Short mmCIF file of C-alpha atoms and ligand atoms in Angstrom, two decimals:
data_model
loop_
_atom_site.label_atom_id
_atom_site.label_comp_id
_atom_site.label_asym_id
_atom_site.label_seq_id
_atom_site.Cartn_x
_atom_site.Cartn_y
_atom_site.Cartn_z
CA MET A 1 20.90 -9.60 215.53
CA ALA A 2 21.10 -13.33 214.77
CA ALA A 3 17.82 -13.87 216.63
CA VAL A 4 16.14 -11.12 214.62
CA LEU A 5 17.38 -12.74 211.44
CA GLU A 6 16.08 -16.12 212.52
CA ILE A 7 12.64 -14.61 213.11
CA SER A 8 12.70 -12.69 209.85
CA LEU A 9 13.74 -15.73 207.89
CA ALA A 10 11.11 -17.86 209.58
CA SER A 11 8.47 -15.35 208.58
CA LEU A 12 9.41 -15.43 204.89
CA SER A 13 6.59 -16.61 202.72
CA SER A 14 7.58 -20.01 201.41
CA ALA A 15 5.99 -19.17 198.04
CA VAL A 16 8.23 -16.10 197.66
CA LEU A 17 11.27 -18.05 198.73
CA ALA A 18 10.50 -20.92 196.42
CA ALA A 19 10.00 -18.54 193.49
CA ALA A 20 13.11 -16.58 194.37
CA PHE A 21 15.19 -19.69 194.82
CA THR A 22 14.03 -21.23 191.56
CA ALA A 23 14.87 -18.05 189.69
CA TRP A 24 18.22 -17.81 191.44
CA LEU A 25 19.09 -21.34 190.42
CA MET A 26 17.99 -20.57 186.88
CA LEU A 27 20.19 -17.50 186.74
CA ARG A 28 23.27 -19.03 188.32
CA ARG A 29 22.86 -22.29 186.42
CA VAL A 30 24.08 -24.12 189.49
CA THR A 31 22.78 -27.45 188.36
CA GLY A 32 25.32 -29.33 190.43
CA ILE A 33 24.17 -27.64 193.61
CA SER A 34 20.58 -28.12 192.51
CA ARG A 35 21.00 -31.90 192.23
CA LEU A 36 22.74 -32.08 195.57
CA LEU A 37 20.08 -29.98 197.22
CA ARG A 38 17.26 -32.06 195.74
CA GLN A 39 18.71 -35.17 197.31
CA ARG A 40 19.05 -33.50 200.66
CA MET A 41 15.79 -31.63 200.82
CA ARG A 42 13.55 -34.47 201.89
CA SER A 43 10.98 -32.61 203.89
CA ALA A 44 9.29 -29.29 203.07
CA ALA A 45 10.55 -27.76 206.31
CA ALA A 46 14.15 -28.73 205.61
CA ARG A 47 13.85 -27.33 202.11
CA GLU A 48 12.47 -24.05 203.34
CA HIS A 49 15.18 -23.78 205.95
CA LEU A 50 17.92 -24.45 203.43
CA VAL A 51 16.45 -22.09 200.85
CA ALA A 52 16.32 -19.32 203.44
CA LYS A 53 19.95 -19.98 204.34
CA VAL A 54 21.12 -19.90 200.71
CA PHE A 55 19.00 -16.82 200.08
CA ASP A 56 20.81 -14.92 202.77
CA ALA A 57 24.25 -16.47 202.34
CA THR A 58 24.78 -15.48 198.71
CA SER A 59 27.04 -12.51 198.08
CA GLU A 60 24.72 -11.21 195.37
CA GLY A 61 21.89 -8.90 196.35
CA ILE A 62 18.43 -10.37 195.81
CA LEU A 63 15.24 -8.36 195.66
CA VAL A 64 11.82 -9.86 195.04
CA VAL A 65 8.98 -7.59 193.99
CA ASP A 66 5.35 -8.64 193.54
CA ARG A 67 3.34 -7.84 190.45
CA ASP A 68 2.01 -4.66 192.13
CA MET A 69 5.63 -3.52 192.42
CA ARG A 70 5.86 -3.91 196.16
CA ILE A 71 9.06 -5.32 197.57
CA VAL A 72 8.23 -8.61 199.26
CA GLU A 73 11.71 -9.87 200.00
CA ALA A 74 15.33 -8.70 200.14
CA ASN A 75 18.33 -10.70 201.24
CA ARG A 76 21.17 -9.71 203.51
CA ALA A 77 23.55 -8.85 200.64
CA PHE A 78 21.00 -6.48 199.14
CA ALA A 79 20.49 -4.80 202.52
CA ALA A 80 24.27 -4.32 202.82
CA MET A 81 24.52 -3.00 199.25
CA SER A 82 21.66 -0.53 199.58
CA GLY A 83 22.13 0.41 203.22
CA TYR A 84 18.44 -0.29 203.92
CA GLU A 85 17.30 -2.63 206.69
CA ARG A 86 15.28 -5.48 205.22
CA GLN A 87 12.17 -4.47 207.16
CA HIS A 88 12.36 -0.94 205.73
CA LEU A 89 12.35 -2.30 202.20
CA ILE A 90 9.37 -4.65 202.57
CA GLY A 91 6.21 -3.08 201.16
CA GLN A 92 8.11 -0.25 199.43
CA HIS A 93 8.19 0.48 195.71
CA PRO A 94 11.71 -0.07 194.28
CA ARG A 95 11.64 3.52 193.05
CA ILE A 96 12.77 4.63 196.52
CA MET A 97 16.22 3.61 195.28
CA GLN A 98 16.00 5.40 191.95
CA SER A 99 19.15 7.48 191.45
CA GLY A 100 17.94 9.69 188.59
CA LYS A 101 20.91 8.49 186.51
CA GLN A 102 18.67 6.45 184.18
CA ASP A 103 16.15 8.17 181.93
CA ALA A 104 12.61 7.14 180.94
CA ASP A 105 13.89 5.36 177.80
CA PHE A 106 16.12 3.16 179.93
CA TYR A 107 13.18 1.93 182.00
CA LYS A 108 11.04 1.50 178.88
CA THR A 109 13.65 -0.82 177.32
CA MET A 110 14.03 -2.66 180.60
CA TRP A 111 10.30 -3.37 180.87
CA GLN A 112 10.07 -4.37 177.21
CA GLY A 113 12.83 -6.95 177.79
CA LEU A 114 11.37 -8.17 181.05
CA LEU A 115 7.83 -8.60 179.76
CA GLY A 116 8.94 -9.85 176.33
CA SER A 117 11.60 -12.49 176.95
CA GLY A 118 11.03 -12.66 180.70
CA GLN A 119 14.53 -11.41 181.48
CA TRP A 120 16.59 -8.22 181.34
CA GLN A 121 20.23 -7.58 182.18
CA GLY A 122 22.14 -4.34 182.42
CA LYS A 123 23.97 -1.81 184.56
CA VAL A 124 22.00 0.38 186.93
CA TRP A 125 22.90 3.14 189.35
CA ASP A 126 20.71 3.06 192.45
CA LYS A 127 20.53 5.26 195.54
CA ARG A 128 21.48 3.94 198.94
CA CYS A 129 19.56 4.76 202.10
CA ASP A 130 22.10 7.52 202.91
CA GLY A 131 21.66 9.14 199.47
CA SER A 132 24.97 7.93 198.03
CA LEU A 133 24.89 5.92 194.80
CA PHE A 134 25.86 2.34 194.04
CA ALA A 135 26.26 0.66 190.67
CA ALA A 136 25.06 -2.88 190.06
CA HIS A 137 24.94 -5.37 187.27
CA LEU A 138 21.25 -6.29 187.48
CA THR A 139 19.57 -9.40 186.14
CA LEU A 140 15.80 -9.13 186.30
CA SER A 141 13.50 -12.10 185.77
CA ALA A 142 9.74 -12.42 185.72
CA VAL A 143 8.57 -15.40 187.77
CA ARG A 144 5.26 -16.74 186.39
CA ASP A 145 2.68 -19.18 187.77
CA GLU A 146 1.45 -22.29 185.93
CA MET A 147 -1.04 -20.10 184.03
CA GLY A 148 1.80 -17.92 182.78
CA LYS A 149 0.76 -14.95 184.90
CA VAL A 150 3.56 -12.92 186.46
CA GLN A 151 3.77 -13.63 190.19
CA TYR A 152 6.98 -11.90 191.08
CA TYR A 153 9.87 -9.96 189.62
CA PHE A 154 13.17 -11.19 190.80
CA GLY A 155 16.30 -9.01 190.77
CA LEU A 156 19.87 -10.25 191.19
CA PHE A 157 22.33 -7.43 191.96
CA THR A 158 26.12 -7.69 191.67
CA ASP A 159 27.82 -4.64 193.16
CA ILE A 160 30.13 -3.04 190.55
CA THR A 161 30.41 0.41 192.17
CA GLU A 162 34.20 0.31 192.59
CA GLU A 163 34.95 -0.61 188.99
CA CYS A 164 32.43 1.93 187.67
CA VAL A 165 33.97 4.72 189.75
CA ARG A 166 37.45 3.69 188.54
CA GLN A 167 36.23 3.62 184.95
CA GLU A 168 34.70 7.11 185.31
CA GLU A 169 38.00 8.40 186.69
CA ILE A 170 39.90 6.94 183.72
CA GLU A 171 37.40 8.49 181.30
CA GLN A 172 37.72 11.83 183.09
CA MET A 173 41.50 11.70 182.84
CA ALA A 174 41.18 11.65 179.06
CA PHE A 175 39.59 15.10 179.21
CA ILE A 176 40.92 16.75 182.36
CA ASP A 177 44.39 18.14 183.07
CA PRO A 178 45.44 16.29 186.25
CA LEU A 179 47.42 19.21 187.76
CA THR A 180 44.91 22.05 187.44
CA ARG A 181 41.72 19.96 186.96
CA LEU A 182 40.96 22.19 183.95
CA PRO A 183 39.67 20.77 180.64
CA ASN A 184 42.59 19.59 178.48
CA ARG A 185 43.09 20.25 174.75
CA ARG A 186 40.73 17.47 173.71
CA LEU A 187 37.83 18.77 175.78
CA MET A 188 38.62 22.37 174.81
CA GLU A 189 38.40 21.45 171.11
CA ASP A 190 35.07 19.76 171.70
CA ARG A 191 33.73 22.80 173.58
CA LEU A 192 35.02 25.08 170.82
CA GLN A 193 33.11 23.13 168.16
CA GLN A 194 29.95 23.37 170.26
CA ALA A 195 30.44 27.09 170.87
CA LEU A 196 30.94 27.74 167.14
CA ALA A 197 27.83 25.77 166.17
CA PHE A 198 25.79 27.64 168.76
CA ALA A 199 27.23 31.02 167.73
CA ALA A 200 26.46 30.35 164.05
CA ARG A 201 22.81 29.68 164.96
CA THR A 202 22.45 32.67 167.25
CA GLU A 203 24.66 35.17 165.37
CA LYS A 204 26.86 35.69 168.43
CA LEU A 205 30.62 36.02 168.58
CA VAL A 206 33.12 33.58 170.10
CA ALA A 207 36.54 34.69 171.36
CA VAL A 208 39.33 32.12 171.13
CA CYS A 209 42.16 33.28 173.38
CA VAL A 210 45.49 31.44 173.53
CA MET A 211 47.44 32.46 176.63
CA ASP A 212 51.06 31.72 177.52
CA LEU A 213 52.65 32.77 180.81
CA ASP A 214 55.65 35.11 180.73
CA GLY A 215 58.64 34.38 182.93
CA PHE A 216 57.31 31.05 184.13
CA LYS A 217 60.58 29.21 183.58
CA ASN A 218 62.17 31.64 186.03
CA VAL A 219 59.72 30.52 188.77
CA ASN A 220 60.76 26.90 188.21
CA ASP A 221 64.43 27.81 188.15
CA THR A 222 64.26 30.02 191.27
CA PHE A 223 61.80 28.18 193.51
CA GLY A 224 61.68 24.67 192.07
CA HIS A 225 59.24 22.64 190.01
CA GLU A 226 56.77 22.22 192.88
CA ALA A 227 56.48 25.98 193.28
CA GLY A 228 55.97 26.19 189.50
CA ASP A 229 53.12 23.69 189.83
CA ALA A 230 51.57 25.78 192.61
CA VAL A 231 51.71 28.86 190.35
CA LEU A 232 49.98 26.97 187.53
CA VAL A 233 47.22 25.81 189.89
CA GLU A 234 46.76 29.34 191.25
CA VAL A 235 46.68 30.88 187.75
CA ALA A 236 44.08 28.28 186.69
CA SER A 237 41.90 29.17 189.65
CA ARG A 238 42.20 32.93 189.04
CA LEU A 239 41.34 32.55 185.36
CA GLN A 240 38.21 30.60 186.26
CA GLN A 241 37.17 33.44 188.51
CA VAL A 242 37.43 36.11 185.80
CA VAL A 243 35.46 34.29 183.08
CA ARG A 244 31.68 33.81 183.04
CA ALA A 245 29.97 30.59 184.08
CA ASN A 246 29.60 29.23 180.53
CA ASP A 247 33.10 30.12 179.35
CA THR A 248 35.89 27.56 179.22
CA VAL A 249 39.38 27.81 180.66
CA ALA A 250 41.57 24.96 179.44
CA ARG A 251 45.22 24.04 179.96
CA LEU A 252 46.97 22.86 176.81
CA GLY A 253 50.14 21.85 178.68
CA GLY A 254 53.20 23.57 180.17
CA ASP A 255 52.30 27.22 180.87
CA GLU A 256 49.83 27.47 177.98
CA PHE A 257 46.09 27.99 178.49
CA VAL A 258 43.08 28.70 176.26
CA LEU A 259 40.06 30.80 177.16
CA LEU A 260 36.89 30.28 175.14
CA LEU A 261 34.44 33.13 175.58
CA ALA A 262 31.13 32.28 173.93
CA GLY A 263 27.85 34.09 173.27
CA LEU A 264 29.43 37.55 172.90
CA ASN A 265 27.57 40.48 171.34
CA ASP A 266 30.64 42.63 170.95
CA VAL A 267 34.44 42.25 170.81
CA SER A 268 34.75 44.72 173.68
CA GLU A 269 33.08 42.17 176.02
CA ALA A 270 35.98 39.78 175.34
CA GLU A 271 38.56 42.55 175.74
CA GLU A 272 37.18 43.47 179.17
CA ILE A 273 37.39 39.86 180.36
CA LEU A 274 40.94 39.56 179.01
CA GLU A 275 42.03 42.76 180.80
CA ARG A 276 40.77 41.19 184.03
CA ALA A 277 42.63 37.97 183.16
CA LEU A 278 45.90 39.90 182.61
CA ALA A 279 45.51 41.65 185.98
CA ALA A 280 44.70 38.36 187.74
CA VAL A 281 47.84 36.64 186.38
CA ARG A 282 50.02 39.71 187.06
CA ALA A 283 49.16 39.74 190.79
CA PRO A 284 51.94 37.97 192.75
CA VAL A 285 51.38 34.36 193.81
CA ARG A 286 52.25 33.65 197.45
CA LEU A 287 54.16 30.38 197.59
CA ALA A 288 54.04 27.94 200.52
CA ASP A 289 56.89 29.78 202.26
CA GLU A 290 55.09 33.14 201.69
CA GLN A 291 57.61 34.19 199.02
CA PRO A 292 55.97 36.00 196.10
CA ALA A 293 56.32 34.57 192.59
CA TYR A 294 55.73 36.89 189.64
CA VAL A 295 54.45 35.92 186.23
CA SER A 296 52.34 37.67 183.61
CA ALA A 297 50.49 36.54 180.50
CA SER A 298 50.61 37.13 176.77
CA ILE A 299 47.25 36.57 175.10
CA GLY A 300 46.21 36.18 171.47
CA LEU A 301 42.61 36.94 170.55
CA ALA A 302 40.78 35.58 167.50
CA ILE A 303 37.11 36.32 167.00
CA PHE A 304 34.59 34.07 165.28
CA PRO A 305 33.34 34.85 162.68
CA HIS A 306 35.43 37.98 161.94
CA ASP A 307 38.98 36.57 162.11
CA ALA A 308 38.28 32.99 160.99
CA GLN A 309 35.35 30.57 160.83
CA LEU A 310 36.94 27.18 161.51
CA ALA A 311 38.14 26.02 164.92
CA ASP A 312 41.66 25.14 163.72
CA ASP A 313 42.08 28.49 161.95
CA LEU A 314 40.86 30.40 165.01
CA LEU A 315 43.34 28.56 167.22
CA ARG A 316 46.22 29.13 164.77
CA ARG A 317 45.42 32.83 164.46
CA SER A 318 45.07 33.25 168.20
CA ASP A 319 48.39 31.45 168.74
CA ALA A 320 50.15 33.69 166.21
CA ALA A 321 48.66 36.76 167.92
CA MET A 322 49.90 35.49 171.30
CA TYR A 323 53.46 35.32 169.91
CA ALA A 324 53.03 38.85 168.55
CA ALA A 325 52.00 39.97 172.08
CA LYS A 326 55.21 38.37 173.43
CA ARG A 327 57.31 40.16 170.81
CA GLN A 328 55.67 43.48 171.63
CA GLY A 329 56.71 43.30 175.29
CA ARG A 330 54.47 40.62 177.02
CA ASP A 331 51.77 41.16 179.66
CA ARG A 332 49.30 42.19 176.97
CA CYS A 333 46.58 41.01 174.62
CA LYS A 334 46.91 41.16 170.83
CA ARG A 335 44.05 40.71 168.34
CA ALA A 336 44.64 38.34 165.39
CA GLN A 337 45.22 39.80 161.93
CA SER A 338 42.23 39.28 159.68
CA ARG A 339 44.31 38.69 156.55
CA PRO A 340 43.88 35.39 154.64
CA LEU A 341 45.58 32.39 156.23
CA ALA A 342 48.65 31.12 154.37
N1 LIG B 1 56.36 23.34 187.28
C1 LIG B 1 56.04 22.95 186.06
N2 LIG B 1 56.75 23.38 184.99
C2 LIG B 1 56.36 22.99 183.77
C3 LIG B 1 55.30 22.15 183.54
N3 LIG B 1 55.17 21.95 182.21
C4 LIG B 1 56.14 22.64 181.61
N4 LIG B 1 56.89 23.29 182.55
C5 LIG B 1 58.02 24.18 182.36
O1 LIG B 1 57.49 25.41 181.93
C6 LIG B 1 58.50 26.13 181.25
C7 LIG B 1 57.87 26.75 180.03
O2 LIG B 1 58.86 27.35 179.28
P1 LIG B 1 58.68 28.78 178.66
O3 LIG B 1 57.28 29.00 178.20
O4 LIG B 1 59.78 28.94 177.66
O5 LIG B 1 58.98 29.68 179.91
P2 LIG B 1 58.77 31.21 180.07
O6 LIG B 1 59.76 31.67 181.06
O7 LIG B 1 57.34 31.47 180.41
O8 LIG B 1 59.11 31.80 178.65
P3 LIG B 1 58.29 32.83 177.77
O9 LIG B 1 57.04 32.13 177.39
O10 LIG B 1 59.17 33.12 176.63
O11 LIG B 1 58.01 34.01 178.64
C8 LIG B 1 59.61 25.13 180.95
O12 LIG B 1 60.66 25.39 181.83
C9 LIG B 1 58.99 23.77 181.32
O13 LIG B 1 59.94 22.86 181.85
C10 LIG B 1 54.55 21.68 184.68
O14 LIG B 1 53.58 20.94 184.59
N5 LIG B 1 54.96 22.12 185.91
#
């Protein structure tokens, strides 16, 4: 391996290395190192040798592309980051690593910056050799000759995949219920607003269904909190199976859920889905020790635009109807009253 590296480094074009190294120094502003190196690099051969060593020793990924957008050099850190062998990258267009996460506007802005000020910085998601993605803070520089003509584009990559993944998880947690992985209240409210706007344009109906489990406390009290959690997870999964692909099942907290059924032509379509939901919740849940746990559901149903037009009013009406369903004996669905809200 070391021998192969020696050969590969020896075969680097000194022009590419010199351009890459100059740009690297520019970017890192390592003037102290620069002065030290100048003193030490007496002969051209020694300079080239040292440049090649620095090029491969840095922990940042370096990619050099010529003006025809062919990769002419990649250092060891970039190979490790991308999963590509250096020799597989040489001659390729950088688009082989395009992840599809950035749109055309992104690249337009990038090129405007690069060709305008000669530099661009930003976050990119690229695709590794094995198809997985990595995130990098990328600094791109155009390296020009004495005539001002672009010779090379030089990219400095700092791997930020771990922090980006962590950040995405944190952002997800703001919208996802951690136990059931269902949308939480915040995301449900957002989806409801979208569904109402779409329904208003298309003259369709939206069903807002607040659901509360019956007898859930008894499961906790009899089998323990963990068994209660397992029942909530199972109920969440069953509800997702009875709704259509574009509907939303959300967990508001405790044993309370909301079903948003959008794009309906008729109230009966919602009622059919809710009958299936009642049956799905009513079926016993087998706990880890094979014991059956029994719960049922009380559901309130408010229809946009008949029962209310605003999201908050629909939720309030549906909630009131759910309590009416509880009072009338549970394990049932009750439609909201269409009288004026107090
Ligand atoms: N296991 C578990 N229990 C929870 C969780 N969140 C809330 N609870 C419990 O869920 C229960 C909800 O209470 P209720 O809605 O009054 O219980 P219920 O027996 O369904 O009562 P009704 O709605 O009147 O039928 C309480 O005992 C809470 O402590 C959770 O995340 N996991």
